[in-house]
Coordinates of C-alpha atoms and ligand atoms in Angstrom, one line a residue:
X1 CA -93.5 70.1 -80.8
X2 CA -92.0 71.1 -84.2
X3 CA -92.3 74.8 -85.3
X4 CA -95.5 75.0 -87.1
X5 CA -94.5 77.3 -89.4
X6 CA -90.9 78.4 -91.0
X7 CA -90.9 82.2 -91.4
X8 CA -88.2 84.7 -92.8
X9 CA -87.8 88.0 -92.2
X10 CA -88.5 91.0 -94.8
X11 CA -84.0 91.2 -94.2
X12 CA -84.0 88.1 -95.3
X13 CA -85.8 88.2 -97.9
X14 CA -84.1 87.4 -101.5
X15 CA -83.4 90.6 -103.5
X16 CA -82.8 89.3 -106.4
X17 CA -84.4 86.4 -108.9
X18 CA -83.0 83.2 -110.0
X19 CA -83.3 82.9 -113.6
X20 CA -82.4 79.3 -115.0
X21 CA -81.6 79.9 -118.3
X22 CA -77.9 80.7 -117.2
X23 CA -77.9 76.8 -116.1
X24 CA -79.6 75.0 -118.8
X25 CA -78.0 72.1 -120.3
X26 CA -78.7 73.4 -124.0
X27 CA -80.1 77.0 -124.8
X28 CA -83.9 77.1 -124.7
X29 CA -85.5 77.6 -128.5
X30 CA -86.3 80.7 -129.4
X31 CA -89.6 82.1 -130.1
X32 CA -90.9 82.0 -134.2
X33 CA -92.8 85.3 -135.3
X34 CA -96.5 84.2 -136.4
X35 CA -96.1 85.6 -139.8
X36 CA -92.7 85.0 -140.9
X37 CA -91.9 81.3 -138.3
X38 CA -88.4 83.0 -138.2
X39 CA -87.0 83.5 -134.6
X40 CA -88.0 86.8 -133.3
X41 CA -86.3 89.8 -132.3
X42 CA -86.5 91.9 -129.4
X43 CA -88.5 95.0 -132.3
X44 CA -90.8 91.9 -132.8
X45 CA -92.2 92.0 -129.0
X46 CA -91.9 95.7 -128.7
X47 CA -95.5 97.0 -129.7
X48 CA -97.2 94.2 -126.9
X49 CA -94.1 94.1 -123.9
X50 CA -91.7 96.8 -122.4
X51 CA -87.9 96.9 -123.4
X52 CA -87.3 95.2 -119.7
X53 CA -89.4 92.5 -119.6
X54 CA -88.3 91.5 -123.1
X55 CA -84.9 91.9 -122.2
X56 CA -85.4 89.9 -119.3
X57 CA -87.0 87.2 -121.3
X58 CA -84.1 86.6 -123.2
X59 CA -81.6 87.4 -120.4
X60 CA -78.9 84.5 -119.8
X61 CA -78.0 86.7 -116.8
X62 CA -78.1 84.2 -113.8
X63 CA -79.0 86.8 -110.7
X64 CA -81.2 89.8 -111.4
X65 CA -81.2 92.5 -109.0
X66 CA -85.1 93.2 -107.6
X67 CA -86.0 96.7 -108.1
X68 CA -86.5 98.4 -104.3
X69 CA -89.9 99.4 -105.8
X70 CA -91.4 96.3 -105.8
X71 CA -89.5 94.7 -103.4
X72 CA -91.3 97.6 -101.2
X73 CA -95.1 96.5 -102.6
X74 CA -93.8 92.6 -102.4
X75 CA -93.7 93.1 -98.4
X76 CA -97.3 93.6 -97.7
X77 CA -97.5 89.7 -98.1
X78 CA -93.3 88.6 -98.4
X79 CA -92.1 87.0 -97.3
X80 CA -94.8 83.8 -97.4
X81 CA -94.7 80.9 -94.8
X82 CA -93.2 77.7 -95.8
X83 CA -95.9 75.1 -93.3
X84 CA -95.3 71.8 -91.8
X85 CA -98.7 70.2 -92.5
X86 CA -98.5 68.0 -89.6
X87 CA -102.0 67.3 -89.1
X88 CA -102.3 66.0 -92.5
X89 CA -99.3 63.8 -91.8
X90 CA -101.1 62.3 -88.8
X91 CA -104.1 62.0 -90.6
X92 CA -102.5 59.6 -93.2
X93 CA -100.0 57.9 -90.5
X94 CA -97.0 58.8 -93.2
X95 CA -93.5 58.7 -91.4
X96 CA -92.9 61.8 -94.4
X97 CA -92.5 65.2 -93.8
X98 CA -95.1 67.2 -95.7
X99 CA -94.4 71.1 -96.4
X100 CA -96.4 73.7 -98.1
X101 CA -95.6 77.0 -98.7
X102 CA -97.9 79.3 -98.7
X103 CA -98.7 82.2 -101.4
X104 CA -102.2 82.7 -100.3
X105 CA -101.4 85.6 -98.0
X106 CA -101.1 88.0 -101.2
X107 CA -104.6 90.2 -101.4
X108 CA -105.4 88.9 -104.3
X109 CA -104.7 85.3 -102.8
X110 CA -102.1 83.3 -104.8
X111 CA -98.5 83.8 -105.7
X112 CA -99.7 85.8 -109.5
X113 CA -98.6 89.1 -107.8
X114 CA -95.0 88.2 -107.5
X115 CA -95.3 88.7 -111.9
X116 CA -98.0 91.2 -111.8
X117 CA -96.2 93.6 -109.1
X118 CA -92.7 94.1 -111.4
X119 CA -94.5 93.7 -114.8
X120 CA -96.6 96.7 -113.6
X121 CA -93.6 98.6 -112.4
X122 CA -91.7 97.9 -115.7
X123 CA -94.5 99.4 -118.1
X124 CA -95.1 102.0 -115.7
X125 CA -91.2 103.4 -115.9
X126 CA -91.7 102.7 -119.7
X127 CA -94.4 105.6 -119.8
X128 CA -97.5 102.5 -120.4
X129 CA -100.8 104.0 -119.4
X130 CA -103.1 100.8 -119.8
X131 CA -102.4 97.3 -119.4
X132 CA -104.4 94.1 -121.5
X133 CA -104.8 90.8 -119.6
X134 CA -107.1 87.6 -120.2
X135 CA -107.7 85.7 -116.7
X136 CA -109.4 82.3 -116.3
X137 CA -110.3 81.3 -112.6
X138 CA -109.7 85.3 -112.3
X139 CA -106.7 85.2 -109.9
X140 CA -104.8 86.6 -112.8
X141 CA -106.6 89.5 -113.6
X142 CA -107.5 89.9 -109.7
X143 CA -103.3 90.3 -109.3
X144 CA -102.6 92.3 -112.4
X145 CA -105.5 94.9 -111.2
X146 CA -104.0 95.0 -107.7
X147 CA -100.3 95.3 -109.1
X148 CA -101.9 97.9 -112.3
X149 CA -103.4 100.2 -109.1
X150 CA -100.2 100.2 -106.8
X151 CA -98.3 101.7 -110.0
X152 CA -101.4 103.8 -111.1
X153 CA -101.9 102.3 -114.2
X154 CA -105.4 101.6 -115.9
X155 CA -106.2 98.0 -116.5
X156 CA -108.9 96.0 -118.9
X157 CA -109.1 92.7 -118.6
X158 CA -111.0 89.7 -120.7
X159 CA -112.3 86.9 -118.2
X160 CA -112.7 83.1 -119.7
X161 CA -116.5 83.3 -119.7
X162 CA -116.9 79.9 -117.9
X163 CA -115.3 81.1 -115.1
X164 CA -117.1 84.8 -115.4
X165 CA -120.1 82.7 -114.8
X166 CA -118.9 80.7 -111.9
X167 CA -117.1 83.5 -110.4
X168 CA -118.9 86.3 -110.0
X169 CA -117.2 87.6 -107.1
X170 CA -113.9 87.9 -108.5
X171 CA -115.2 90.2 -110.8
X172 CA -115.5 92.6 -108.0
X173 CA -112.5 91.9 -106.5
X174 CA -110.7 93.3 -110.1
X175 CA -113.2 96.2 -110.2
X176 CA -112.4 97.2 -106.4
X177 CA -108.8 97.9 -107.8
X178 CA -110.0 99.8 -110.3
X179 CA -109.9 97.2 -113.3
X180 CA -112.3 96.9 -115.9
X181 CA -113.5 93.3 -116.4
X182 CA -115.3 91.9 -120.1
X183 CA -116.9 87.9 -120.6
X184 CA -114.9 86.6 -123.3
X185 CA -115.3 86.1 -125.8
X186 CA -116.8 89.5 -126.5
X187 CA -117.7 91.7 -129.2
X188 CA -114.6 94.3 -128.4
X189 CA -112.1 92.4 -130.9
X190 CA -112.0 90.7 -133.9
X191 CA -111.2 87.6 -132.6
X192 CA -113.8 87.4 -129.8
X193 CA -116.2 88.3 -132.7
X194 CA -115.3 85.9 -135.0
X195 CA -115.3 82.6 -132.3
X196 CA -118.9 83.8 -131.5
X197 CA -120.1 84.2 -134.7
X198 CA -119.4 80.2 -135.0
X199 CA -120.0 79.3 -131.4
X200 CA -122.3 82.3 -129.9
X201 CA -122.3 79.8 -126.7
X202 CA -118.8 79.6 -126.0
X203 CA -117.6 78.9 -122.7
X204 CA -114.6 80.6 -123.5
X205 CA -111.1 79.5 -123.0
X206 CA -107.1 81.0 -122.1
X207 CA -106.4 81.5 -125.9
X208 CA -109.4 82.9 -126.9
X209 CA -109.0 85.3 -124.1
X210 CA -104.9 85.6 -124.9
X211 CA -105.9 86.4 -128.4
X212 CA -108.2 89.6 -127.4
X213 CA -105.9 91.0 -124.9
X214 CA -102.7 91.7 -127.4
X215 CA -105.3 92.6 -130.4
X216 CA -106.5 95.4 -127.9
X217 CA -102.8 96.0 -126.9
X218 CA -101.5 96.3 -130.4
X219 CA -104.3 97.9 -131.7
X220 CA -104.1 101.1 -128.9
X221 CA -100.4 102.9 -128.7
X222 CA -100.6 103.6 -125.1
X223 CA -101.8 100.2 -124.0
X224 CA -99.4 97.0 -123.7
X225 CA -99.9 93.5 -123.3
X226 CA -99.3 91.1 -119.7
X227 CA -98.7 87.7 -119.3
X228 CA -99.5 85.9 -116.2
X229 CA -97.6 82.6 -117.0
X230 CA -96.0 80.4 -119.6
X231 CA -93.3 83.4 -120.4
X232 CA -89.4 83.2 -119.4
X233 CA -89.6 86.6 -117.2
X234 CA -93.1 85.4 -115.6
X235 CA -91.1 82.4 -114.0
X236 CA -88.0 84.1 -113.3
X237 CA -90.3 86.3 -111.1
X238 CA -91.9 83.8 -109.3
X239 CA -88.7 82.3 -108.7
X240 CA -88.7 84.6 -105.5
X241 CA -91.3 81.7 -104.2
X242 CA -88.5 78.8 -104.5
X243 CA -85.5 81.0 -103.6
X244 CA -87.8 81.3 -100.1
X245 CA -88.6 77.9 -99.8
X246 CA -84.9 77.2 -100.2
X247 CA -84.0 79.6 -97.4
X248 CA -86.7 78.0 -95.1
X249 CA -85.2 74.8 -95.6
X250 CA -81.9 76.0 -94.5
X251 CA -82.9 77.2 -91.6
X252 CA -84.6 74.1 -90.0
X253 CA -81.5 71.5 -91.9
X254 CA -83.7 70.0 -94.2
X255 CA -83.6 69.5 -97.9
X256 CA -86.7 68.1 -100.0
X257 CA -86.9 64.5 -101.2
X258 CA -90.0 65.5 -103.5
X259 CA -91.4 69.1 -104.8
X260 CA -94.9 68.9 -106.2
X261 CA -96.9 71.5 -107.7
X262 CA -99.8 72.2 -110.2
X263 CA -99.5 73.6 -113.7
X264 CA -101.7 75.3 -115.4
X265 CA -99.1 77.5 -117.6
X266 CA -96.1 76.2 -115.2
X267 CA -95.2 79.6 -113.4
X268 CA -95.9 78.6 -109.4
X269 CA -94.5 75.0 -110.5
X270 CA -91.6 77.2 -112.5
X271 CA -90.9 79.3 -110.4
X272 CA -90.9 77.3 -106.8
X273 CA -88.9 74.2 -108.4
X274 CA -85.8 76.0 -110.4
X275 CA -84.1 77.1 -107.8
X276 CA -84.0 73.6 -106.5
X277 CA -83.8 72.4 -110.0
X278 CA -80.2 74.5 -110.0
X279 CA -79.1 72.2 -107.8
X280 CA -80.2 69.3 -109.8
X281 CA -78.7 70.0 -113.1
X282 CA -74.9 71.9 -111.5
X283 CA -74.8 69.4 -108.4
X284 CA -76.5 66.6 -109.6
X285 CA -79.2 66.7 -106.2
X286 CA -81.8 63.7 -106.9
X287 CA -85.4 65.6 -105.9
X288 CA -88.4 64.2 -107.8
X289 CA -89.9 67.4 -108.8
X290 CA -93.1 66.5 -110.2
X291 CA -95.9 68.7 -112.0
X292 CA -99.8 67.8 -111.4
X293 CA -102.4 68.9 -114.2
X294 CA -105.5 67.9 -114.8
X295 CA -106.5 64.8 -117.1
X296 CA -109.2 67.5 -118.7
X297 CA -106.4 69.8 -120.0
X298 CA -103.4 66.8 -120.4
X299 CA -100.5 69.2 -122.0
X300 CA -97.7 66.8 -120.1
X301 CA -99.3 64.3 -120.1
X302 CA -100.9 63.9 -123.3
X303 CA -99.3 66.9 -125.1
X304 CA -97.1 66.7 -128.4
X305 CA -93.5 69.0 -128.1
X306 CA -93.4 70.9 -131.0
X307 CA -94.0 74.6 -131.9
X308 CA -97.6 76.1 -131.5
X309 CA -98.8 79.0 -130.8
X310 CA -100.2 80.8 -127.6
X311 CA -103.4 81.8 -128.4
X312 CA -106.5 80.4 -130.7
X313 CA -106.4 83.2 -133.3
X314 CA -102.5 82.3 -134.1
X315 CA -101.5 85.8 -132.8
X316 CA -98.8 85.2 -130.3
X317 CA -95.1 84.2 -131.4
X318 CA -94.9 80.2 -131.7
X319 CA -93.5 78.9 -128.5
X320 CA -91.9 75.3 -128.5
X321 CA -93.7 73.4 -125.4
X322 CA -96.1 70.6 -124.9
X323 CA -99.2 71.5 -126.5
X324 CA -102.8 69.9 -126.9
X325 CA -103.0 72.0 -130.0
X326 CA -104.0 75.8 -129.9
X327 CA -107.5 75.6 -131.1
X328 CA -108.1 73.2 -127.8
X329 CA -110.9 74.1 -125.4
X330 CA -111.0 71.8 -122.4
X331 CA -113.9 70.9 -120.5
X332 CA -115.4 73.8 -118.0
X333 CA -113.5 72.1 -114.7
X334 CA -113.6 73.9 -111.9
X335 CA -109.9 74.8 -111.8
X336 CA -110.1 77.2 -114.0
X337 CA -106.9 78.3 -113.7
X338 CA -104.9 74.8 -115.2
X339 CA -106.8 75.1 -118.3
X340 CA -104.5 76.2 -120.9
X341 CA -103.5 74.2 -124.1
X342 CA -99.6 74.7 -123.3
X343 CA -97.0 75.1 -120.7
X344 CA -94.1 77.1 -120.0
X345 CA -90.9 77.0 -122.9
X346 CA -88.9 76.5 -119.9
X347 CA -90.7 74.0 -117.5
X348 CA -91.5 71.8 -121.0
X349 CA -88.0 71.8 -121.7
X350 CA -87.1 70.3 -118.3
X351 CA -89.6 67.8 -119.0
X352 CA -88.7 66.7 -122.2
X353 CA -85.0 66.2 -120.9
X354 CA -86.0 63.9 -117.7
X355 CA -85.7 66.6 -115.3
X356 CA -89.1 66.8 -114.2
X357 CA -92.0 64.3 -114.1
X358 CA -95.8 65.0 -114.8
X359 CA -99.0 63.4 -113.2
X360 CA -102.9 63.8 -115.0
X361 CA -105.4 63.9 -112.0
X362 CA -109.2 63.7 -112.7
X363 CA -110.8 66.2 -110.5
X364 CA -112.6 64.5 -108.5
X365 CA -110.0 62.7 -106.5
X366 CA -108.7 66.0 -106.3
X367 CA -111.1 67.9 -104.6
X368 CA -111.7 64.4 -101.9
X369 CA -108.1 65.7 -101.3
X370 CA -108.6 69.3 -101.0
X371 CA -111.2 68.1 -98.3
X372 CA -108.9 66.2 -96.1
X373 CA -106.7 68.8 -96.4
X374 CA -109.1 71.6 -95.1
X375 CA -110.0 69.1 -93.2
X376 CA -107.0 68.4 -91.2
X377 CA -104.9 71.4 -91.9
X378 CA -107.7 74.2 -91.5
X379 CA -107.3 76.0 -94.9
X380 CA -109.5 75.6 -98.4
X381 CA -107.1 75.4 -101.3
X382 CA -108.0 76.4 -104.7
X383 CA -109.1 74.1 -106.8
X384 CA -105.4 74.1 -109.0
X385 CA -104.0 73.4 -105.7
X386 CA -106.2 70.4 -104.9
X387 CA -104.5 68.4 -107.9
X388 CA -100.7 69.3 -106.0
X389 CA -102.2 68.0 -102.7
X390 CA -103.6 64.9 -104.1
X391 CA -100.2 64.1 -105.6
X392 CA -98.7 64.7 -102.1
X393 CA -101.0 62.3 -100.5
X394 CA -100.3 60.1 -102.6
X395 CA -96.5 60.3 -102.1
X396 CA -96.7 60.6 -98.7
X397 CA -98.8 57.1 -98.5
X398 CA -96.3 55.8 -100.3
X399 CA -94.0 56.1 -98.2
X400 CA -95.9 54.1 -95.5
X401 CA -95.8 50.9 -97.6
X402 CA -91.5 51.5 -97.4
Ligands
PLP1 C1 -103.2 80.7 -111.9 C2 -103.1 79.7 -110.9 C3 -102.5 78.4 -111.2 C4 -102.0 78.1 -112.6 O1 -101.1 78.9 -113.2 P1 -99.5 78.6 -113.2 O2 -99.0 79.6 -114.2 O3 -99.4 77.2 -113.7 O4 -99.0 78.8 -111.9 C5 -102.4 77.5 -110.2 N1 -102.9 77.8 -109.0 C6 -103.5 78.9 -108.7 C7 -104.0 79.1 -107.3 C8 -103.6 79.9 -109.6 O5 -104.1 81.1 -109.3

C-alpha cells in the first residue's frame, strides 16, 4: 500500500520563503495612495504596517531568511502533511493521483497562521502594542489572536457580522487568546457608523470590516494595522505551504499535473502554487494551476482588472487586481472566508498573463463535494475548501473519460 501520508521533518523544514516577485515576467504595479492616485512610498504605509513588512512587500529579493522566532512558534503545527486521498480516488474509480496538503493541524485550523505568526513578530520588534484586524468566516482573526498572544501583543478585531451570526464559536476561540472581537459594522468608527446609518441591517462584508480596522489603527499611535491576504508579504509567507508541498513531492518522485485551490483573497492559492509557478515561468513546467471561487463573489471570473481600492470607505491604497468593484457585498454564503471583492496584486497578475486559470462554483455542488470527501477521506473541510475539492473531482473524473 502507498504511504498514506508524506511527512517532513522540522530539519527539513524550509527556512526561508519564496517570494515571486524576483521571477515575474514584468514588475508587478505599484500601489496608488487614496488621496493623491500617485504610487506610494514606503512613509505612505508607515502609520498602518511595520518598516519590515513593508519592506518585504516591495522586496524583489528572491529568498528571505525565516526569523528562528517564528520558525520556533511555526513547529507546533510545521511542518503540515502533504495526503494521498486514496479513498476518494477509489471512490470516483479515477486512474489520477489526488494530493491534499493539509493546513488544518494549526490551532486555529487553517494555514492563516503561517502570515499571522511573522506579522505578529515584526510589530512586536517594532515596539507595536495592539494589532487591528477584520475577519470574515473568523479564521483570520482566530490566527492573528493566536499569533498577537504568542508575541504578547493585544489584539481587537472587527468580525463580518454575517458570519458573527453564524459563527458564534469562533468568537470564543479569538477571546480564549486574549482577543477582543466587535460585529461589524459597529458604532466604534466612522465608517462602520456611516454604512449603518444607511443600512442599520447590514450583513457586513471584508471591506466594510477592512475599512474599520486601519481607521482604528491610524487613529491610535501604538496600534497598527494586519492583513490576512491579498498583500505581497501575506503570500510570500504562505509560500512556506508550497515550498513544503514541493519537498513532499521530491521525496516520493512525483511532480503535479494540476494544483487547485480556493481564493478568497488568493494567499493559500498564492502561496501553495508560486513555488511551483517558479518553475513554470523560469523552466517553462506545464502545471494547470487553477483557482476555485465562488459564482456569489466572481472576482476571476467575473471581475474587471483595473485599480480599486481594498476597502468600502476608499481608505486603503488602490491595488490593481480583479475586482467586482469595492462597494460590492456578496450574498451571505456560507464560506465566509471567499467573500472579498478582490484578489491578490500578485495572483491577478498571473491570471491576467495566462499563468493561471479560474473556476466560479455555486455552493451547492460544493458542499455535495465536501460530503464525499468527509465521506471517503474522514475529514470535514471548510466550506472555502469545498469549492477546491469540487474542482479536483471534477478533474480527477476527467481523467477517467481519457
Ligand atoms: C481565509 C480562508 C480562505 C480564503 O483566504 P485566502 O487568502 O484566499 O487563502 C480559504 N480557506 C480557508 C480555510 C480560510 O480560512
Amino acid at each position: 500500500m502507498a504511504e498514506k501520508r508524506v511527512m517532513l521533518s522540522y530539519q527539513e523544514m524550509p527556512k526561508q520563503w519564496y517570494n515571486i516577485a524576483a521571477d515575474l515576467p514584468t514588475p508587478l504595479s505599484p500601489p496608488l495612495h487614496p488621496g493623491t492616485l500617485k504610487p506610494l512610498g514606503p512613509e505612505d504605509l508607515a502609520p498602518i504596517f511595520p518598516m519590515a513588512l513593508i519592506e518585504q512587500e516591495v522586496s524583489t529579493q528572491r529568498w528571505i531568511d525565516i526569523p528562528e522566532e517564528v520558525l520556533e512558534v511555526y513547529s507546533i503545527y510545521r511542518p503540515t502533511p502533504l495526503v494521498r486521498a486514496r479513498f476518494l480516488e477509489q471512490y470516483l474509480g479515477t486512474p489520477a493521483r489526488l494530493y491534499f496538503k493539509d493546513e488544518s493541524h494549526s490551532p486555529p485550523g487553517s494555514h492563516k497562521p503561517n502570515t499571522a505568526i511573522p506579522q505578529a513578530y515584526y510589530n512586536k520588534r517594532e515596539g507595536v502594542k495592539r494589532l487591528c484586524t477584520e475577519t470574515g468566516a473568523g479564521q483570520w482573526g482566530s490566527a492573528l489572536a493566536f499569533g498577537t498572544n504568542r508575541f504578547g501583543l493585544k489584539c481587537t478585531v472587527y468580525m463580518v457580522r454575517v458570519s458573527y451570526e453564524q459563527k458564534p464559536y469562533r468568537k470564543s476561540l479569538m477571546q480564549t487568546w486574549g482577543a477582543e472581537v466587535f460585529p461589524s459594522p459597529t458604532d466604534r468608527t466612522n465608517s462602520g457608523r456611516s454604512i449603518r446609518e444607511k443600512d442599520p441591517n447590514s450583513l457586513g462584508s471584508l471591506g466594510i470590516a477592512i475599512s474599520e480596522a486601519v481607521e482604528d489603527a491610524a487613529t491610535h499611535a501604538d496600534a497598527k494595522y494586519s492583513l490576512g491576504s491579498v498583500l505581497n508579504h501575506v503570500l510570500l509567507h504562505q509560500t512556506i505551504v508550497g515550498l513544503e508541498t514541493k519537498k513532499q513531492f521530491q521525496k516520493i518522485g512525483e511532480y503535479p499535473d494540476i494544483l487547485i485551490g480556493c481564493v478568497g483573497g488568493g494567499s493559500n492559492f498564492g502561496g501553495f502554487m508560486m513555488p511551483f509557478m517558479h518553475d513554470k515561468i523560469v523552466e517553462g513546467k506545464k502545471t494547470r494551476i487553477i483557482a476555485a471561487e465562488p459564482t456569489a463573489c466572481p472576482t476571476l471570473t467575473k471581475g474587471v482588472y483595473r485599480y480599486d481600492f481594498g476597502d468600502t470607505a476608499k481608505m486603503t491604497p488602490l491595488l490593481l487586481m480583479y475586482t467586482l468593484g469595492h462597494s460590492f457585498v456578496p450574498a451571505g454564503i456560507h464560506a465566509g472566508g471567499l467573500r472579498y471583492h478582490g484578489d491578490a496584486p500578485l495572483l491577478c497578475k498571473l491570471y491576467n498573463e495566462g499563468f493561471v486559470e479560474a473556476v466560479g462554483l455555486h455552493q451547492n455542488p460544493a458542499f455535495e463535494a465536501a460530503m464525499i470527501f468527509a465521506r471517503t477521506e474522514g475529514m470535514i473541510p471548510a466550506p472555502e475548501t469545498a469549492h477546491a475539492i469540487k474542482v479536483m473531482i471534477d478533474e480527477a473524473l476527467k481523467c477517467k473519460e481519457t
